[in-house]
Coordinates of C-alpha atoms in Angstrom, one line a residue:
M258 CA 111.2 112.7 104.3
C259 CA 113.2 115.5 102.7
P260 CA 111.2 118.5 101.6
S261 CA 113.7 119.5 98.9
P262 CA 112.7 118.4 95.4
S263 CA 116.2 116.7 95.4
P264 CA 116.4 114.6 98.5
S265 CA 120.1 114.1 98.1
K266 CA 120.5 117.8 98.9
C267 CA 118.9 117.8 102.3
D268 CA 121.1 116.7 105.0
G269 CA 123.6 115.1 102.5
F270 CA 121.7 111.9 102.1
D271 CA 121.1 110.1 98.7
V272 CA 117.8 108.3 99.6
Q273 CA 116.6 104.9 98.0
L274 CA 113.2 103.6 99.1
I275 CA 112.3 99.8 98.7
T276 CA 108.9 98.5 98.5
R277 CA 107.2 95.4 97.6
D278 CA 104.1 97.5 96.5
A279 CA 103.3 98.7 93.1
S280 CA 102.7 102.1 94.3
V281 CA 103.6 104.3 97.3
G282 CA 101.4 104.6 100.3
G283 CA 102.0 101.7 102.5
T284 CA 98.6 101.1 104.3
W285 CA 97.0 103.6 102.0
A286 CA 98.6 102.1 98.7
A287 CA 96.1 101.7 95.8
S288 CA 96.1 98.0 96.3
R289 CA 94.8 98.2 99.8
V290 CA 92.3 101.1 99.5
Y291 CA 88.8 100.3 98.8
A292 CA 85.3 101.9 98.7
G293 CA 84.0 102.8 102.1
L294 CA 87.5 103.0 103.8
H295 CA 87.8 106.0 106.1
I296 CA 90.5 106.9 108.5
N297 CA 90.6 108.5 111.9
S298 CA 92.0 111.9 110.7
V299 CA 90.7 115.0 109.2
H300 CA 92.2 117.3 106.7
D301 CA 95.6 118.6 107.6
E302 CA 96.1 115.8 110.2
Y303 CA 97.6 113.5 107.7
G304 CA 99.9 115.8 105.7
F305 CA 103.6 116.6 105.5
S306 CA 104.9 120.1 105.7
A307 CA 106.5 120.3 102.4
L308 CA 103.2 119.7 100.4
P309 CA 99.8 121.1 101.5
M310 CA 97.0 118.5 101.3
P311 CA 94.0 119.3 99.2
V312 CA 90.7 119.8 101.1
P313 CA 88.2 116.9 100.5
P314 CA 85.4 117.9 98.3
D315 CA 82.8 117.2 101.1
A316 CA 84.7 118.8 103.8
G317 CA 81.9 121.2 104.7
K318 CA 79.6 118.3 105.7
T319 CA 82.2 116.0 107.3
G320 CA 84.5 118.3 109.1
G321 CA 87.2 117.4 106.6
R322 CA 87.0 113.5 107.2
L323 CA 89.7 111.7 105.0
S324 CA 88.9 108.6 102.9
G325 CA 91.4 106.1 101.9
D326 CA 91.4 107.4 98.3
D327 CA 92.0 111.0 99.9
I328 CA 95.3 109.7 101.4
R329 CA 96.4 107.4 98.6
G330 CA 96.3 110.4 96.3
Y331 CA 98.1 112.6 98.5
L332 CA 100.8 110.3 99.0
E333 CA 101.2 109.5 95.4
Q334 CA 101.4 113.3 94.7
F335 CA 104.2 113.4 97.3
E336 CA 106.0 110.7 95.5
E337 CA 105.8 112.3 92.1
R338 CA 106.9 115.5 93.4
F339 CA 109.8 114.7 95.8
L340 CA 110.7 111.1 95.2
K341 CA 110.5 110.4 91.5
G342 CA 113.1 107.7 90.6
R343 CA 114.0 106.9 93.9
V344 CA 111.5 104.2 94.7
L345 CA 112.1 100.6 93.7
F346 CA 108.7 99.2 93.4
R347 CA 107.7 95.6 93.4
T348 CA 110.8 94.8 95.0
E349 CA 111.0 92.4 98.0
V350 CA 113.8 92.8 100.6
V351 CA 114.6 89.1 101.5
G352 CA 117.5 89.9 103.8
V353 CA 119.5 92.6 105.5
R354 CA 122.9 92.1 107.2
R355 CA 125.7 94.3 108.0
E356 CA 129.3 93.4 107.0
E357 CA 132.4 94.4 109.2
G358 CA 135.9 95.5 107.9
D359 CA 136.7 97.4 104.8
V360 CA 133.4 97.6 103.0
E361 CA 134.0 101.1 101.4
G362 CA 131.7 102.9 103.8
L363 CA 128.8 100.7 102.7
P364 CA 128.4 98.1 105.5
W365 CA 124.8 97.2 104.9
V366 CA 124.1 94.4 102.3
V367 CA 120.4 94.3 101.4
N368 CA 119.3 91.2 99.2
V369 CA 116.4 91.9 97.1
R370 CA 114.0 90.1 94.7
D371 CA 112.1 91.5 91.8
I372 CA 108.5 90.4 92.1
G373 CA 107.8 90.5 88.5
T374 CA 110.8 88.6 87.2
D375 CA 111.8 86.8 90.4
H376 CA 115.4 88.2 89.8
G377 CA 117.4 88.5 92.7
T378 CA 120.2 91.1 93.3
T379 CA 122.3 92.7 96.0
L380 CA 122.4 96.3 97.1
R381 CA 124.8 98.1 99.5
F382 CA 124.1 101.0 101.7
A383 CA 125.7 103.2 104.2
K384 CA 122.7 103.5 106.4
I385 CA 119.3 101.8 106.9
V386 CA 115.9 103.3 108.0
L387 CA 113.3 100.5 108.7
C388 CA 110.0 101.8 107.9
T389 CA 108.0 98.5 107.7
G390 CA 106.2 99.2 110.8
G391 CA 103.8 96.5 112.0
T392 CA 101.3 96.6 109.4
S393 CA 102.7 94.3 106.6
R394 CA 102.7 90.9 108.1
P395 CA 99.3 89.3 109.0
K396 CA 98.7 87.9 112.4
I397 CA 96.5 84.8 112.0
P398 CA 95.8 82.5 114.9
E399 CA 96.3 78.9 113.7
Q400 CA 92.8 77.6 114.5
R401 CA 91.4 80.2 111.9
S402 CA 94.2 79.9 109.3
P403 CA 93.8 78.7 105.8
S404 CA 95.6 75.7 106.4
S405 CA 93.2 74.7 109.2
A406 CA 90.3 75.5 106.9
V407 CA 91.8 73.3 104.3
K408 CA 92.2 70.4 106.9
A409 CA 88.5 71.0 108.1
G410 CA 87.1 70.8 104.6
F411 CA 86.0 74.5 104.4
C412 CA 85.0 75.1 100.8
G413 CA 85.4 79.0 100.9
A414 CA 88.1 81.5 100.8
V415 CA 89.8 82.6 104.0
I416 CA 91.4 86.2 103.7
H417 CA 93.2 88.5 106.0
S418 CA 92.0 92.2 106.0
V419 CA 95.4 93.4 104.3
D420 CA 94.1 91.7 101.2
F421 CA 90.6 92.6 101.3
A422 CA 91.0 95.4 98.6
S423 CA 92.8 93.3 96.2
R424 CA 90.4 90.4 96.5
R425 CA 87.2 92.5 97.0
D426 CA 85.9 91.6 93.3
E427 CA 86.6 87.7 94.2
I428 CA 84.5 88.2 97.4
L429 CA 81.6 90.0 95.8
S430 CA 81.5 87.3 93.1
T431 CA 81.2 84.5 95.5
N432 CA 77.4 83.7 96.5
G433 CA 76.3 83.2 100.2
S434 CA 77.6 84.7 103.7
V435 CA 80.7 86.6 104.6
V436 CA 81.9 86.1 108.4
V437 CA 84.4 89.0 109.3
V438 CA 86.3 88.4 112.5
G439 CA 87.6 91.2 114.7
G440 CA 86.3 94.2 116.7
G441 CA 88.7 97.0 115.2
K442 CA 88.2 99.6 112.5
S443 CA 89.3 97.3 109.8
A444 CA 86.7 94.9 110.5
Q445 CA 84.0 97.6 110.7
D446 CA 85.2 99.2 107.5
I447 CA 85.0 95.8 105.7
C448 CA 81.6 95.1 107.0
T449 CA 80.4 98.6 105.9
S450 CA 81.9 98.1 102.4
L451 CA 80.2 94.7 101.9
A452 CA 76.8 95.6 103.4
N453 CA 76.6 98.8 101.2
V454 CA 76.7 96.6 98.1
G455 CA 74.0 94.2 99.5
R456 CA 76.2 91.4 101.0
D457 CA 75.1 89.1 103.7
V458 CA 77.8 90.0 106.2
T459 CA 78.2 89.0 110.1
L460 CA 80.8 90.5 112.4
V461 CA 82.2 88.3 115.2
F462 CA 84.3 89.9 117.9
E463 CA 85.2 89.6 121.7
K464 CA 85.6 93.3 122.5
A465 CA 85.1 96.5 120.4
D466 CA 87.6 99.5 120.0
A467 CA 86.6 102.6 122.0
I468 CA 84.9 105.1 119.8
S469 CA 84.6 108.8 119.7
A470 CA 82.0 110.8 117.8
V471 CA 80.5 114.3 117.5
A472 CA 77.3 115.8 116.7
S473 CA 79.0 118.2 114.5
P474 CA 82.5 119.1 113.2
L475 CA 84.7 120.2 115.9
P476 CA 86.6 123.5 115.7
D477 CA 90.2 123.5 115.0
F478 CA 91.1 124.8 118.4
M479 CA 89.6 121.7 119.9
R480 CA 90.4 119.1 117.0
K481 CA 93.8 120.1 116.1
S482 CA 95.3 121.6 119.3
R483 CA 97.0 120.3 122.5
M484 CA 93.7 120.1 124.4
L485 CA 93.2 116.4 124.3
S486 CA 96.9 115.7 124.9
V487 CA 97.0 117.7 128.3
L488 CA 94.1 115.6 129.4
T489 CA 96.2 112.6 128.8
P490 CA 98.9 111.5 131.3
Y491 CA 102.5 111.3 129.8
I492 CA 105.7 109.8 131.1
H493 CA 106.4 113.2 132.8
L494 CA 104.4 116.4 133.4
R495 CA 106.0 119.5 131.7
T496 CA 103.5 122.1 132.7
R497 CA 101.6 123.2 135.7
L498 CA 98.2 122.6 134.0
E499 CA 99.2 118.9 133.4
L500 CA 100.5 118.6 137.0
F501 CA 97.2 120.0 138.2
L502 CA 95.1 117.7 136.2
H503 CA 97.0 114.4 136.8
T504 CA 98.4 114.9 140.4
T505 CA 95.5 116.6 142.1
W506 CA 92.2 115.3 143.6
L507 CA 90.2 117.9 141.8
G508 CA 92.2 117.5 138.5
N509 CA 91.6 113.7 138.5
I510 CA 87.8 114.2 138.9
L511 CA 87.9 116.8 135.8
V512 CA 90.0 114.5 133.6
H513 CA 88.0 111.3 134.1
A514 CA 84.6 113.1 133.9
M515 CA 85.8 114.5 130.5
W516 CA 86.7 111.0 129.3
D517 CA 83.5 109.5 130.6
K518 CA 81.5 112.4 128.8
V519 CA 83.2 111.6 125.4
R520 CA 82.3 107.9 125.9
A521 CA 78.6 108.6 126.7
D522 CA 78.2 111.3 124.1
S523 CA 79.9 109.1 121.5
F524 CA 77.3 106.3 122.1
K525 CA 74.5 109.0 121.7
F526 CA 75.8 110.5 118.6
M527 CA 76.4 107.0 116.9
R528 CA 72.9 106.1 118.1
I529 CA 74.3 102.9 119.7
P530 CA 71.4 101.2 121.8
P531 CA 71.9 100.6 125.6
N532 CA 72.0 96.8 125.1
S533 CA 74.4 96.8 122.3
P534 CA 77.6 94.8 122.4
F535 CA 79.3 98.0 120.9
R536 CA 79.1 99.3 124.6
N537 CA 81.5 96.7 125.5
T538 CA 84.5 98.6 124.4
Y539 CA 88.2 99.3 125.5
S540 CA 88.4 102.5 127.4
A541 CA 89.5 105.5 125.3
F542 CA 91.4 106.7 128.5
W543 CA 93.4 103.2 129.2
S544 CA 93.8 102.0 125.7
T545 CA 95.2 102.7 122.2
H546 CA 92.4 100.5 120.6
S547 CA 90.3 103.6 119.6
T548 CA 88.4 104.7 116.7
D549 CA 87.5 108.2 115.7
E550 CA 84.1 107.9 114.1
G551 CA 83.5 111.6 113.4
L552 CA 80.0 112.1 112.4
F553 CA 77.1 109.6 112.1
R554 CA 76.6 108.6 108.6
E555 CA 73.4 107.0 107.3
N556 CA 75.5 104.5 105.2
G557 CA 78.2 104.0 108.0
F558 CA 78.9 101.2 110.1
H559 CA 76.8 101.8 113.2
A560 CA 73.8 102.7 111.0
L561 CA 74.2 99.5 109.1
V562 CA 74.2 97.5 112.2
N563 CA 71.1 99.3 113.8
S564 CA 69.3 98.6 110.5
G565 CA 70.2 94.7 110.6
R566 CA 72.3 95.0 107.2
I567 CA 75.4 94.0 109.3
K568 CA 74.8 91.2 111.8
V569 CA 76.8 91.1 114.8
I570 CA 77.7 88.2 117.2
A571 CA 79.5 89.4 120.4
P572 CA 81.2 88.8 122.6
A573 CA 82.3 85.7 120.8
R574 CA 85.5 84.2 119.4
M575 CA 85.9 82.1 116.2
N576 CA 87.4 78.7 117.3
G577 CA 87.4 77.0 114.1
Y578 CA 85.6 75.7 111.0
G579 CA 82.5 73.7 111.2
E580 CA 81.4 70.4 109.4
G581 CA 80.0 70.6 105.8
G582 CA 82.6 73.1 104.5
H583 CA 80.3 76.2 104.9
S584 CA 80.5 77.3 108.4
V585 CA 82.5 78.5 111.5
V586 CA 82.1 77.4 114.9
L587 CA 82.0 80.2 117.6
S588 CA 83.2 80.1 121.4
T589 CA 79.4 80.4 122.3
G590 CA 78.9 77.0 120.7
E591 CA 77.1 78.7 117.6
S592 CA 77.7 77.4 114.0
V593 CA 77.4 80.4 111.6
N594 CA 77.1 80.0 107.8
A595 CA 80.1 81.2 105.9
N596 CA 81.2 81.1 102.3
V597 CA 83.9 83.6 102.8
V598 CA 86.0 84.3 106.0
I599 CA 87.7 87.6 106.6
L600 CA 90.3 87.8 109.4
A601 CA 90.7 91.3 110.7
T602 CA 92.9 89.9 113.3
G603 CA 95.9 92.3 113.2
Y604 CA 99.4 92.3 112.3
T605 CA 102.8 90.9 113.7
S606 CA 106.2 92.0 113.2
S607 CA 107.7 91.8 109.8
W608 CA 111.3 92.0 110.9
D609 CA 111.8 88.3 111.4
D610 CA 111.6 88.0 107.6
L611 CA 114.2 90.6 107.1
F612 CA 117.1 89.7 109.5
D613 CA 118.9 86.6 110.3
E614 CA 119.4 85.8 114.2
N615 CA 123.0 87.0 114.1
T616 CA 122.1 90.5 112.5
A617 CA 119.1 91.1 115.0
T618 CA 121.4 90.1 117.8
D619 CA 124.1 92.5 116.8
L620 CA 121.5 95.3 116.4
G621 CA 119.7 94.5 119.7
L622 CA 116.4 94.7 117.8
Y623 CA 114.1 92.7 119.9
R624 CA 112.5 92.8 123.3
H625 CA 114.4 91.6 126.2
K626 CA 113.9 90.8 129.9
P627 CA 114.2 93.7 132.0
V628 CA 117.4 94.2 134.0
H629 CA 117.2 97.7 135.3
E630 CA 113.5 97.9 136.4
P631 CA 112.8 101.0 138.5
A632 CA 113.0 100.1 142.1
Q633 CA 109.7 101.8 142.8
D634 CA 106.7 103.4 141.0
E635 CA 107.9 106.7 140.1
W636 CA 104.4 107.7 138.6
R637 CA 102.6 106.9 142.0
N638 CA 101.6 110.4 142.3
Y639 CA 99.5 110.3 139.2
R640 CA 96.0 110.2 140.6
T641 CA 94.5 109.7 137.0
L642 CA 96.1 106.2 136.9
A643 CA 95.0 105.2 140.4
N644 CA 92.4 102.8 139.4
P645 CA 93.6 100.8 136.3
P646 CA 92.0 97.9 134.7
P647 CA 93.4 94.4 135.1
A648 CA 97.0 94.1 133.8
H649 CA 98.0 91.9 130.8
P650 CA 99.6 88.7 132.3
E651 CA 102.7 89.2 129.9
N652 CA 103.3 92.8 130.8
S653 CA 106.1 92.3 133.4
K654 CA 108.0 89.8 131.4
W655 CA 109.3 92.0 128.7
S656 CA 111.0 95.5 127.9
S657 CA 111.5 97.2 124.6
S658 CA 115.0 97.5 123.3
I659 CA 114.3 100.5 121.0
Y660 CA 115.5 103.9 122.5
K661 CA 112.5 106.4 122.2
G662 CA 110.9 103.9 119.6
I663 CA 113.7 105.1 116.8
I664 CA 117.2 103.5 117.5
P665 CA 118.1 100.2 119.0
A666 CA 119.7 100.9 122.3
K667 CA 122.5 98.4 121.5
N668 CA 123.4 100.1 118.2
L669 CA 123.2 103.7 119.6
L670 CA 126.8 104.6 118.9
R671 CA 127.1 102.8 115.6
R672 CA 124.8 105.5 114.0
D673 CA 123.9 103.6 111.0
F674 CA 120.4 102.0 111.6
A675 CA 117.1 103.5 112.8
I676 CA 113.5 102.7 112.8
N677 CA 110.5 104.9 111.7
G678 CA 107.2 103.8 112.5
A679 CA 107.4 101.8 115.8
V680 CA 105.7 104.6 117.8
V681 CA 102.0 104.3 118.3
S682 CA 100.6 107.9 117.7
H683 CA 97.5 109.4 117.1
A684 CA 99.0 111.9 114.6
V685 CA 101.2 109.5 112.4
P686 CA 102.3 111.8 109.7
F687 CA 103.5 114.5 112.1
N688 CA 105.3 111.9 114.2
L689 CA 106.9 110.1 111.2
E690 CA 108.1 113.4 109.5
F691 CA 109.6 114.5 112.8
Q692 CA 111.4 111.2 113.5
Q693 CA 113.3 111.5 110.2
N694 CA 115.0 114.7 111.6
P695 CA 116.6 113.1 114.8
V696 CA 117.4 110.0 112.8
G697 CA 119.5 112.1 110.4
Q698 CA 120.9 114.3 113.0
S699 CA 122.2 111.2 114.9
W700 CA 123.9 109.8 111.8
R701 CA 126.2 112.8 111.0
T702 CA 129.4 110.7 111.3
G703 CA 131.0 108.1 109.4
S704 CA 130.9 107.9 105.7
L705 CA 128.9 110.9 105.3
H706 CA 132.0 112.9 106.5
L707 CA 129.6 115.5 108.1
M708 CA 129.9 117.3 111.4
Q709 CA 127.8 115.6 114.2
D710 CA 125.1 117.8 115.4
K711 CA 124.9 118.7 119.3
M712 CA 122.3 116.3 120.5
K713 CA 121.2 115.0 123.9
L714 CA 121.7 111.2 123.7
P715 CA 122.7 108.6 126.3
D716 CA 126.3 108.1 126.7
S717 CA 126.4 104.4 126.1
P718 CA 124.3 101.7 124.9
E719 CA 123.7 100.5 128.5
S720 CA 122.2 103.9 129.6
A721 CA 120.0 103.8 126.3
L722 CA 118.7 100.4 127.3
K723 CA 118.1 101.6 131.1
Q724 CA 116.0 104.3 129.3
T725 CA 114.0 101.8 127.2
E726 CA 113.2 99.9 130.3
R727 CA 112.0 103.0 132.1
D728 CA 109.9 103.8 129.0
S729 CA 108.4 100.2 129.1
A730 CA 107.7 100.4 132.8
W731 CA 105.6 103.6 131.9
L732 CA 103.8 101.8 129.2
R733 CA 102.8 99.0 131.7
K734 CA 101.5 101.6 134.0
R735 CA 99.8 103.9 131.2
Y736 CA 98.2 100.9 129.3
P737 CA 98.0 98.0 131.6
E738 CA 95.8 95.9 129.4
H739 CA 98.2 95.6 126.4
S740 CA 101.5 93.8 125.9
F741 CA 103.4 96.1 123.8
S742 CA 106.2 93.7 123.6
D743 CA 104.0 91.3 121.5
N744 CA 105.0 93.4 118.4
E745 CA 107.8 95.6 118.9
A746 CA 107.9 96.7 115.2
V747 CA 104.8 98.8 115.9
A748 CA 104.7 99.5 119.4
S749 CA 108.4 100.2 121.0
F750 CA 106.8 103.2 122.6
S751 CA 103.4 104.7 122.7
A752 CA 102.6 108.4 122.6
F753 CA 99.0 108.2 121.2
F754 CA 96.9 111.2 122.5
S755 CA 100.2 112.4 124.1
W756 CA 101.9 112.7 120.9
P757 CA 102.6 116.5 121.2
Q758 CA 104.6 115.9 124.4
Y759 CA 106.7 113.1 122.6
V760 CA 107.5 115.6 119.8
D761 CA 108.5 118.0 122.4
D762 CA 110.9 115.7 124.0
L763 CA 112.5 114.9 120.7
L764 CA 112.8 118.6 119.8
G765 CA 114.5 119.2 123.2
D766 CA 117.0 116.3 122.5
M767 CA 117.8 118.2 119.4
Y768 CA 118.4 121.7 121.2
L769 CA 115.3 123.2 119.2
P770 CA 112.4 125.1 120.5
S771 CA 109.6 123.0 121.7
M772 CA 105.8 123.8 122.1
R773 CA 106.1 125.5 118.9
S774 CA 102.3 126.5 118.4
G775 CA 102.6 129.3 120.7
G776 CA 100.1 131.0 122.9
N777 CA 100.3 132.3 126.4
W778 CA 99.7 130.7 129.8
L779 CA 95.9 130.8 129.2
T780 CA 95.6 129.9 125.3
W781 CA 98.5 127.5 124.6
P782 CA 96.4 124.5 124.9
F783 CA 94.0 125.6 122.4
K784 CA 96.7 126.7 119.6
V785 CA 96.5 124.8 116.4
I786 CA 99.2 122.3 115.8
S787 CA 100.5 122.1 112.1
S788 CA 102.9 120.5 110.2
D789 CA 104.0 123.7 109.0
E790 CA 105.9 123.9 112.5
L791 CA 108.4 121.4 111.1
A792 CA 109.1 123.3 107.8
T793 CA 112.2 125.1 109.1
L794 CA 113.8 122.1 111.0
H795 CA 116.5 121.9 108.5
E796 CA 117.5 125.4 108.7
E797 CA 117.3 125.4 112.4
R798 CA 119.6 122.4 112.6
E799 CA 121.9 124.0 110.1
A800 CA 122.1 127.1 112.4
N801 CA 122.8 124.8 115.4
R802 CA 125.7 123.1 113.6
R803 CA 127.2 126.6 112.9
K804 CA 126.8 127.6 116.6
H805 CA 128.4 124.4 117.9
G806 CA 131.0 124.0 115.2

């Protein structure tokens, strides 16, 4: 997003945002936020450089832990200040295509529908930035779907977690038991919200997310620095410290000892009993299924589980709906009473609803079978990756087609289409704000009649595609349990805890200084990273244009 009060004055773009929501925020829009919803971030980790984030009122006790309402209010304030009049609310995009030939510099045709009036219209644009991410289209296994519930004679409501906030009052007005399916943070937050108002709620899951927790708020030099990122292997190792930690015998011992301690301490601080199914989690080292719990809360999820106010059945999978209309059947053979079923089963790509097959093929939007696989494992010297968990069976079949998670490789030279939000990151706003800069930079041609910035890009779509295959090979090595190709809309690349290294790579591609937090050879891992580091990117790029003009 542009830090100028008039976005059209920033980088020459006249910006129009389209959303089917009634307010800004996306995941944190007013229609999706509910009581008890907390995020993994603390104050200033979820803010943009153009607008300081207010400190939460209870920051002294929580270390600045942010609630869903905190984020909602901040994003609404951002829209009011910088994007007023530039957002089409309650407008659903029903189709996107590109026309060739003489189209007056506006090749993109976007068909939209006003949700309130059902009136359709057509808009034209020079450029498209796809920001739907993977969090807008519910992923519901067929045996758990509302249609399967109807066939089985189930009498209650079947609701995906995306609709929990908008239907919470309906759920609370229904007598009886609520079954929540899923082991991630959404499932846990929903259970917490219901249990805290006295509802009978049961959680069913196979494997829980990894958790991290602390006894007291961490200082900024630990929480907001590169300390965790250097203890996480990345696709290349830039510094001597990272080389030592990930390629030597002693470094490997230190890295895994740290992660083992985080796991053990988190169980301790969250008071998770030794026989609890919440000790059967994904690894925080090997997985992106991770939840930052922060401090123990007496009305928090784990406290409610320990007190019996949230019932847990795990490991188990919901297989379908039982007889009589008021139960679900589990893989364990159990039948569990249910008057409402909430499916926190994740999300799938929203792209299928936006692009026809010809447009998607022309863009090169979706995964492909790899053709340039590396001849050998170039990361074989990473000792920290020497003993991985079993690999996902689909891992070797597919490769991403999105260069650095931003530009479809096939469309690289067209410079009229990009993606924001397809990179898995532990610092979402920092990455989203930064990704808009290389997006804008790579578009300085065509109808904007602006000088193209000097930038490190592959010389052809084929070279870009080869790079995406290398990135996919890395992800298979780094996160073997995951199949990132399942939902390319949200996982074209994963930086996660290594997000500072990813941003450094993009800065280097733009011929801009990286590792901007400062420090010397001893202190740099502990220097606080702030979105303020991005505040001058526009001016720096202008200087680069003059230099290379």
